[in-house]
Tab-separated table of C-alpha atoms and ligand atoms in Angstrom:
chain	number	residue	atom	x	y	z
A	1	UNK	CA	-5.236	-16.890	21.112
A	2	UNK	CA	-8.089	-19.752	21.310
A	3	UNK	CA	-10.418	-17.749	19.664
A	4	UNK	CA	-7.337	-18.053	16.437
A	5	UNK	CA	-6.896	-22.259	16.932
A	6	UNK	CA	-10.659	-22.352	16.352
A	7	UNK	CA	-10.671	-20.059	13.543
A	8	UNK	CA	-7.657	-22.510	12.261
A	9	UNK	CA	-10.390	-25.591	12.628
A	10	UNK	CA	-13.073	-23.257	10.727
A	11	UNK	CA	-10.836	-22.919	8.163
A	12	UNK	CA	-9.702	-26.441	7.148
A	13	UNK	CA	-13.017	-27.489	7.801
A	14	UNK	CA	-15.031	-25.115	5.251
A	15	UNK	CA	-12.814	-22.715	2.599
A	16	UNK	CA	-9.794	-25.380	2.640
A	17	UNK	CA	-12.151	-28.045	2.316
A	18	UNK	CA	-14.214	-26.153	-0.509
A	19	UNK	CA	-10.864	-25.066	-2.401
A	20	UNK	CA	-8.835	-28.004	-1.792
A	21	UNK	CA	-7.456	-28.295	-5.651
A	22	UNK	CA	-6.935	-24.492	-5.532
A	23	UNK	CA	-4.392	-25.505	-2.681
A	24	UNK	CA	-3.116	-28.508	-4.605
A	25	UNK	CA	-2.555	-26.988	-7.541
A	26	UNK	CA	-0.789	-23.869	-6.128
A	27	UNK	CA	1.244	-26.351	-3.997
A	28	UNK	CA	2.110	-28.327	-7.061
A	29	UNK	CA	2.740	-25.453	-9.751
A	30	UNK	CA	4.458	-22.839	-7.102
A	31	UNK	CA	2.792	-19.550	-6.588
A	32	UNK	CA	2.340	-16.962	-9.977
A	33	UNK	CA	0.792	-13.707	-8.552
A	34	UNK	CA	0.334	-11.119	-10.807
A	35	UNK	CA	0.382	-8.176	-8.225
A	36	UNK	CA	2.551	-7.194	-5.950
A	37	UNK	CA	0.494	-5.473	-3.030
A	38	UNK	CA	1.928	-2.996	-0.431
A	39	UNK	CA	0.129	-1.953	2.166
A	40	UNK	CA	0.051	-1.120	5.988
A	41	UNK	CA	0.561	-3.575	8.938
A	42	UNK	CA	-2.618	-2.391	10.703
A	43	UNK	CA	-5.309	-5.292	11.083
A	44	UNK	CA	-7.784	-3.323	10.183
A	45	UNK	CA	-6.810	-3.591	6.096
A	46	UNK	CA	-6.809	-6.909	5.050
A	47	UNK	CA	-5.762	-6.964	1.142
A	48	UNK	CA	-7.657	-10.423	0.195
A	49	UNK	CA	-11.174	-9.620	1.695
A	50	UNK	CA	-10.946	-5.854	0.210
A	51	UNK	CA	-10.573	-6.971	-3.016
A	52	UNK	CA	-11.656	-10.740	-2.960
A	53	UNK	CA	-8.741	-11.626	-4.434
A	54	UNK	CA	-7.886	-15.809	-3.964
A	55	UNK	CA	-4.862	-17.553	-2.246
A	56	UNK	CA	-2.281	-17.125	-5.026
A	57	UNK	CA	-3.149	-13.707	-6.442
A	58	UNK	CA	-1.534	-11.408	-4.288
A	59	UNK	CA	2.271	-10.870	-3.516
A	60	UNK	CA	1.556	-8.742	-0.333
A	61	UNK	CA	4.428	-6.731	1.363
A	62	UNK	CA	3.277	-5.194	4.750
A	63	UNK	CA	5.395	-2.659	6.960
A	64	UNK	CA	4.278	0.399	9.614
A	65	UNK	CA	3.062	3.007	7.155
A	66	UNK	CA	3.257	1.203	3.804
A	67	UNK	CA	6.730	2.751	2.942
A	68	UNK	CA	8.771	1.794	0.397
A	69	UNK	CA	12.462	3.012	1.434
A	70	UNK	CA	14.017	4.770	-1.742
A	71	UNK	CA	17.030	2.350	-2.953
A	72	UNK	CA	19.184	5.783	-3.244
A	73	UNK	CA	19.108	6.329	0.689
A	74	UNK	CA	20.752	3.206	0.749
A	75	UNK	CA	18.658	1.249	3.361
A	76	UNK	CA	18.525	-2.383	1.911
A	77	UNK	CA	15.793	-4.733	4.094
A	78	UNK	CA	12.493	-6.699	3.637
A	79	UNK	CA	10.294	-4.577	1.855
A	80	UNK	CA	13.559	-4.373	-0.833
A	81	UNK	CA	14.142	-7.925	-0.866
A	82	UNK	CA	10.128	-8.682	-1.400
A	83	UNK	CA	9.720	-6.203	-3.929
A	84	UNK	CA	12.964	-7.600	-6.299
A	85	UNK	CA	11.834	-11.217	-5.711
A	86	UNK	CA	7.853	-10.140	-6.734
A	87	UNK	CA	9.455	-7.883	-9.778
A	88	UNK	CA	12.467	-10.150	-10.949
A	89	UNK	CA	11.324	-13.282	-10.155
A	90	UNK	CA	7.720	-13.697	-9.554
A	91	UNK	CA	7.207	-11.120	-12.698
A	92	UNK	CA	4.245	-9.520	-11.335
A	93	UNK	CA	2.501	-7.284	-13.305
A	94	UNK	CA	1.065	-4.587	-11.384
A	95	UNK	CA	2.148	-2.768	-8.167
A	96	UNK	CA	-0.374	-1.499	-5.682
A	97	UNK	CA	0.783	1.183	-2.935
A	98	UNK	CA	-2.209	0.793	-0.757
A	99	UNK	CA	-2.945	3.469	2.165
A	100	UNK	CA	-5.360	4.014	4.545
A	101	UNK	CA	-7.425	6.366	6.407
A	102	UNK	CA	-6.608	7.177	10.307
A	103	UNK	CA	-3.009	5.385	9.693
A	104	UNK	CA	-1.225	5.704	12.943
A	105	UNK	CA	1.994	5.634	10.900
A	106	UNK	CA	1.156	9.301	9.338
A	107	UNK	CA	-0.249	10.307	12.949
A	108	UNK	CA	3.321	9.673	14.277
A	109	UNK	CA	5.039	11.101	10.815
A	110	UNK	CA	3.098	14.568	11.722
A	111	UNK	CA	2.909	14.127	15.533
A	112	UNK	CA	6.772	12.718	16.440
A	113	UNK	CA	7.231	13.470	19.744
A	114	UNK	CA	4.642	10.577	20.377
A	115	UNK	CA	6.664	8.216	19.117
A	116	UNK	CA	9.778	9.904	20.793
A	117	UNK	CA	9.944	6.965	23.158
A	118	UNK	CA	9.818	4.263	19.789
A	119	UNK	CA	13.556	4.361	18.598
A	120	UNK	CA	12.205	1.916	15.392
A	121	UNK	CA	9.671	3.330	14.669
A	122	UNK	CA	11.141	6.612	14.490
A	123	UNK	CA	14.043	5.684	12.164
A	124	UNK	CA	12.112	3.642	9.961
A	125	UNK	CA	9.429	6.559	9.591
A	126	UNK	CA	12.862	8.521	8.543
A	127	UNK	CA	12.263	6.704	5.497
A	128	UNK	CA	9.497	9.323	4.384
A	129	UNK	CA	10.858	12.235	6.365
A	130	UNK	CA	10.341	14.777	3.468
A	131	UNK	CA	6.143	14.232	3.751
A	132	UNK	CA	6.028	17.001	6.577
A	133	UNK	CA	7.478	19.111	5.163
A	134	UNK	CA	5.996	18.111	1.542
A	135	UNK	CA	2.129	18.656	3.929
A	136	UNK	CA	3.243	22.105	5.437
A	137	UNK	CA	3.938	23.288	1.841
A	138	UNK	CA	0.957	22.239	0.173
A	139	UNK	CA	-1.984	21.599	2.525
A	140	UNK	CA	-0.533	24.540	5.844
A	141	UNK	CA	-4.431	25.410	5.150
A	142	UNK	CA	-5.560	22.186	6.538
A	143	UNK	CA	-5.641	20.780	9.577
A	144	UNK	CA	-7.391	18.009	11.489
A	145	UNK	CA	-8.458	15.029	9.521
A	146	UNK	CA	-8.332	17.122	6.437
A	147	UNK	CA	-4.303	17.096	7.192
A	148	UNK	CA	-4.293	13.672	7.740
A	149	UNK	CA	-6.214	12.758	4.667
A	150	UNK	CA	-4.002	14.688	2.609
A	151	UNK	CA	-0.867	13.005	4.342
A	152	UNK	CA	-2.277	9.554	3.723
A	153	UNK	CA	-2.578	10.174	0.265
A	154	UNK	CA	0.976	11.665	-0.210
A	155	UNK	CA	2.213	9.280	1.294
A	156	UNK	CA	0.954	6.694	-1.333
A	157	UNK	CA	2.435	8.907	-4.041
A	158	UNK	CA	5.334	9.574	-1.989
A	159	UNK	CA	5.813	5.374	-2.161
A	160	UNK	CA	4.993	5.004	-6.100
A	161	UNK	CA	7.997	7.590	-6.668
A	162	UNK	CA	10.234	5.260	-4.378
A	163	UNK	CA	9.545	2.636	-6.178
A	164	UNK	CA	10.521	4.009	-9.236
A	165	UNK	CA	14.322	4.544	-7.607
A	166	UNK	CA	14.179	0.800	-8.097
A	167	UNK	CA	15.952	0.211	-11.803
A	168	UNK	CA	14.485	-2.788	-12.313
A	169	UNK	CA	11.201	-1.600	-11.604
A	170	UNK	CA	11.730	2.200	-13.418
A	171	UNK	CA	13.151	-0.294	-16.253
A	172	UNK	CA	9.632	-2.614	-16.843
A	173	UNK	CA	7.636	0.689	-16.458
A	174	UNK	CA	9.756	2.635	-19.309
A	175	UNK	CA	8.972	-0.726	-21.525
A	176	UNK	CA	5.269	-0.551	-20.317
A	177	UNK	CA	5.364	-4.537	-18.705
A	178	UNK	CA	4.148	-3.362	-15.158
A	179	UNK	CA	1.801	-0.918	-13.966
A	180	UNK	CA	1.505	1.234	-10.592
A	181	UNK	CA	-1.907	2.313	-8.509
A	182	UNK	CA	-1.702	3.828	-5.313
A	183	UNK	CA	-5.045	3.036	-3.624
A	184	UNK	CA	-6.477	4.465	-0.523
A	185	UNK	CA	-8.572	2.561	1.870
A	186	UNK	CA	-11.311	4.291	3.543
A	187	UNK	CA	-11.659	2.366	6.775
A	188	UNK	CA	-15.449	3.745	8.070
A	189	UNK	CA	-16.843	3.296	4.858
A	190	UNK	CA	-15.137	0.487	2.921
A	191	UNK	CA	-14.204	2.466	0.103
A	192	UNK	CA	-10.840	2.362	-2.191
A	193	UNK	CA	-9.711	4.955	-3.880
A	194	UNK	CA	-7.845	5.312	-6.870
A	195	UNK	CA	-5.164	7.932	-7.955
A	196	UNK	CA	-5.784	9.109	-11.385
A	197	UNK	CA	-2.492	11.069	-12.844
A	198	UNK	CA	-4.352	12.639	-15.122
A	199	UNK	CA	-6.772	14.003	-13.253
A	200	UNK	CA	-4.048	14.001	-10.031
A	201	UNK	CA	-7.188	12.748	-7.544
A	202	UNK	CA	-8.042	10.291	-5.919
A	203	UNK	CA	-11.337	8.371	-7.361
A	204	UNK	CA	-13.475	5.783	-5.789
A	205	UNK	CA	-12.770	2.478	-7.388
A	206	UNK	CA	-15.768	-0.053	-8.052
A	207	UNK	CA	-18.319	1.985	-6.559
A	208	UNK	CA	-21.477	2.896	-8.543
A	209	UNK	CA	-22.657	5.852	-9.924
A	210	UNK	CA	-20.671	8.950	-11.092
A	211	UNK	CA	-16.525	9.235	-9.280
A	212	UNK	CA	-16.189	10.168	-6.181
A	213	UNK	CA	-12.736	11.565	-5.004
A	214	UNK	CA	-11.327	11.296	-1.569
A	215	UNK	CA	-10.537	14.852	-1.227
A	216	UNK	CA	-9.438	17.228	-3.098
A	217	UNK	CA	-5.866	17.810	-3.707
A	218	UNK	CA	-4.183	20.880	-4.385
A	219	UNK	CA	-2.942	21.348	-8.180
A	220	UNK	CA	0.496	19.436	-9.538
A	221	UNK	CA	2.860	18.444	-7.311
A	222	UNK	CA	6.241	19.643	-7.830
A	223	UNK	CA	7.515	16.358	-9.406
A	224	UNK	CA	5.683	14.977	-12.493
A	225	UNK	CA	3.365	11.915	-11.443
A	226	UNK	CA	3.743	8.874	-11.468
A	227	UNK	CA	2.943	7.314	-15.159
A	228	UNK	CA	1.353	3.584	-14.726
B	1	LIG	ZN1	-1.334	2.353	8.800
């Protein structure tokens, strides 16, 4: 905890000090992010320093597993209420479903009797109960971190579809005013990957050179992509 009250000191003393106006201003004019980001709660992804983005720019919903629970199951909680307000209100523009590799959520989602003794956990992983069975049909051949790969990135796709259940959000995407990427974040190397409906893959994003996918996944999945 001390080592967090100095960081506090570090940071009014150098980036508040350097970006003071940014804070003014944002204070003054209220907050206009154009993208709503959803990721994992694990402290090992940290949305701003991935993508260098400044106070202000991100809208950024975190929850165990980066699930967004499909409106039609009828849950209605946080991650619903922060994705209206960022759609409806804040207007963003884009919506990022951001995973990540060795994400204990989809180690508990494949594994659950080690979370058996977790009665929250377990129901809200309930909310993307059809990924095992979605894994065991399309990737039985894998195992390992192969499996889990694969899992992580379903489960991003999984979440873009959920959103979609959303009619305000299926409505701005029929009209073409918001887009959707679900990103994977490669924790050992630093990587983010991109999923391409097109070429339904995942491609390294901002990296040099020719793309680099994340693995390869098996052809279409049974529902159509999801269209950006
Ligand atoms: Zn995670």
């Amino acid at each position: 905890m001390e080592r967090l009250h100095q960081g506090i000191h570090h940071f009014q003393a150098n980036y508040f000090a350097k970006n003071r106006a940014l804070f003014e201003r944002l204070a003054s004019s209220g907050q206009r992010p154009e993208t709503l980001f959803i990721t994992c709660s694990d402290s090992r992804v940290i949305p701003e320093l991935i993508t260098n983005a400044a106070p202000g720019e991100l809208f950024i919903v975190r929850n165990v597993g980066n699930i967004v629970p499909d409106v039609h199951r009828g849950v209605v909680g946080g991650v619903s209420a922060a994705i209206e307000f960022a759609v409806e209100v804040l207007q963003v523009e884009s919506v990022i479903v951001c995973g990540h590799t060795g994400c204990g959520a989809l180690d508990a989602m494949l594994h659950p009797e080690r979370v058996q003794h977790l009665p929250f956990v377990r129901r809200w992983l309930g909310e993307a109960a059809q990924l095992p069975s979605l894994l065991d049909e399309r990737y039985g051949h894998l195992d390992g971190e192969a499996r889990m790969t694969a899992a992580v990135q379903e489960n991003v796709l999984l979440q873009l579809e959920n959103l979609r259940s959303f009619d305000f959000i299926a409505r701005r995407l029929d009209a073409g005013t918001i887009s959707m990427s679900g990103w994977v974040f490669d924790i050992p190397t630093g990587r983010v990957f991109d999923y391409d409906p097109v070429a339904e893959q995942f491609f390294e994003l901002g990296g040099p050179g020719p793309r680099r996918s994340l693995s390869n996944r098996p052809p279409p999945v049974s529902s159509p992509p999801p269209s950006r």
